[in-house]
Amino acid sequence: MAVTEYAPLILMHSSGWGQAGGWDGHWWIWRMAMLVFWIAVVALVVWLVRRNAHRDSSGVDRARGILAERYARDELSADEYRERLNNLK
């Protein structure tokens, strides 16, 4: 007989796979663990991307927004608004 006829039998016994489905019949635990692992990895990546996307590029953008709000509420004159805006540059 050729070795190729025994190859599936040799591989089955050497890798620990038997009639129960492998790893003593607890293969489903490892599949669930792998699924949970990949879900956690994807969730972590999504969380990091969303967290960094919400950050302002600098405090200058926030200051410009505050100045615009104060100007819109008529707390600043047009000259004061332009002067303070130029100071932020």
Tab-separated table of C-alpha atoms in Angstrom:
chain	number	residue	atom	x	y	z
A	1	MET	CA	0.000	0.000	0.000
A	2	ALA	CA	1.115	3.505	-0.738
A	3	VAL	CA	1.712	6.143	1.913
A	4	THR	CA	-1.008	8.317	0.361
A	5	GLU	CA	-3.634	5.801	1.417
A	6	TYR	CA	-2.596	6.136	5.052
A	7	ALA	CA	-2.065	9.908	5.031
A	8	PRO	CA	-5.599	10.857	6.194
A	9	LEU	CA	-5.453	8.269	8.973
A	10	ILE	CA	-1.990	9.400	10.088
A	11	LEU	CA	-3.005	13.065	10.056
A	12	MET	CA	-6.188	12.357	11.988
A	13	HIS	CA	-4.342	10.572	14.792
A	14	SER	CA	-1.316	12.857	14.920
A	15	SER	CA	-3.321	16.083	15.121
A	16	GLY	CA	-5.658	14.919	17.847
A	17	TRP	CA	-8.770	14.838	15.683
A	18	GLY	CA	-11.106	11.998	16.401
A	19	GLN	CA	-14.731	11.143	15.905
A	20	ALA	CA	-15.878	13.731	18.459
A	21	GLY	CA	-14.856	16.612	16.222
A	22	GLY	CA	-11.399	17.340	17.570
A	23	TRP	CA	-9.922	18.662	20.778
A	24	ASP	CA	-11.971	16.169	22.762
A	25	GLY	CA	-15.243	17.413	21.312
A	26	HIS	CA	-14.842	20.960	22.596
A	27	TRP	CA	-14.092	22.565	19.212
A	28	TRP	CA	-17.093	24.868	19.546
A	29	ILE	CA	-15.544	26.592	22.577
A	30	TRP	CA	-12.503	27.584	20.523
A	31	ARG	CA	-14.656	28.812	17.668
A	32	MET	CA	-16.722	30.947	20.048
A	33	ALA	CA	-13.560	32.288	21.673
A	34	MET	CA	-12.182	33.229	18.257
A	35	LEU	CA	-15.474	34.915	17.336
A	36	VAL	CA	-15.481	36.922	20.571
A	37	PHE	CA	-11.829	37.857	20.010
A	38	TRP	CA	-12.469	39.233	16.512
A	39	ILE	CA	-15.588	41.085	17.629
A	40	ALA	CA	-13.512	42.711	20.377
A	41	VAL	CA	-10.770	43.672	17.901
A	42	VAL	CA	-13.279	45.249	15.496
A	43	ALA	CA	-15.037	47.068	18.354
A	44	LEU	CA	-11.697	48.436	19.593
A	45	VAL	CA	-10.765	49.731	16.138
A	46	VAL	CA	-14.182	51.369	15.686
A	47	TRP	CA	-13.946	52.967	19.138
A	48	LEU	CA	-10.448	54.351	18.452
A	49	VAL	CA	-11.465	55.774	15.074
A	50	ARG	CA	-14.607	57.415	16.467
A	51	ARG	CA	-12.773	58.806	19.489
A	52	ASN	CA	-10.091	60.431	17.351
A	53	ALA	CA	-12.590	61.724	14.777
A	54	HIS	CA	-14.432	63.826	17.367
A	55	ARG	CA	-11.356	65.682	18.551
A	56	ASP	CA	-10.767	69.206	17.265
A	57	SER	CA	-7.630	69.735	15.269
A	58	SER	CA	-6.682	72.496	17.691
A	59	GLY	CA	-8.063	74.826	20.314
A	60	VAL	CA	-8.069	77.600	17.711
A	61	ASP	CA	-11.104	76.057	15.982
A	62	ARG	CA	-12.979	76.010	19.266
A	63	ALA	CA	-11.989	79.625	20.002
A	64	ARG	CA	-13.218	80.722	16.571
A	65	GLY	CA	-16.528	78.998	17.261
A	66	ILE	CA	-16.886	80.800	20.592
A	67	LEU	CA	-16.103	84.131	18.954
A	68	ALA	CA	-18.700	83.460	16.259
A	69	GLU	CA	-21.315	82.632	18.914
A	70	ARG	CA	-20.540	85.781	20.876
A	71	TYR	CA	-20.742	87.866	17.696
A	72	ALA	CA	-24.053	86.238	16.783
A	73	ARG	CA	-25.445	87.075	20.244
A	74	ASP	CA	-24.297	90.662	19.676
A	75	GLU	CA	-21.851	90.556	22.588
A	76	LEU	CA	-19.044	91.750	20.282
A	77	SER	CA	-19.003	94.478	17.706
A	78	ALA	CA	-17.812	93.714	14.194
A	79	ASP	CA	-14.488	95.461	14.853
A	80	GLU	CA	-13.908	93.536	18.102
A	81	TYR	CA	-14.795	90.277	16.352
A	82	ARG	CA	-12.338	90.890	13.477
A	83	GLU	CA	-9.594	92.021	15.868
A	84	ARG	CA	-9.898	88.967	18.092
A	85	LEU	CA	-10.165	86.679	15.083
A	86	ASN	CA	-6.934	88.145	13.683
A	87	ASN	CA	-5.255	87.579	17.063
A	88	LEU	CA	-6.012	83.857	16.793
A	89	LYS	CA	-4.090	83.457	13.546
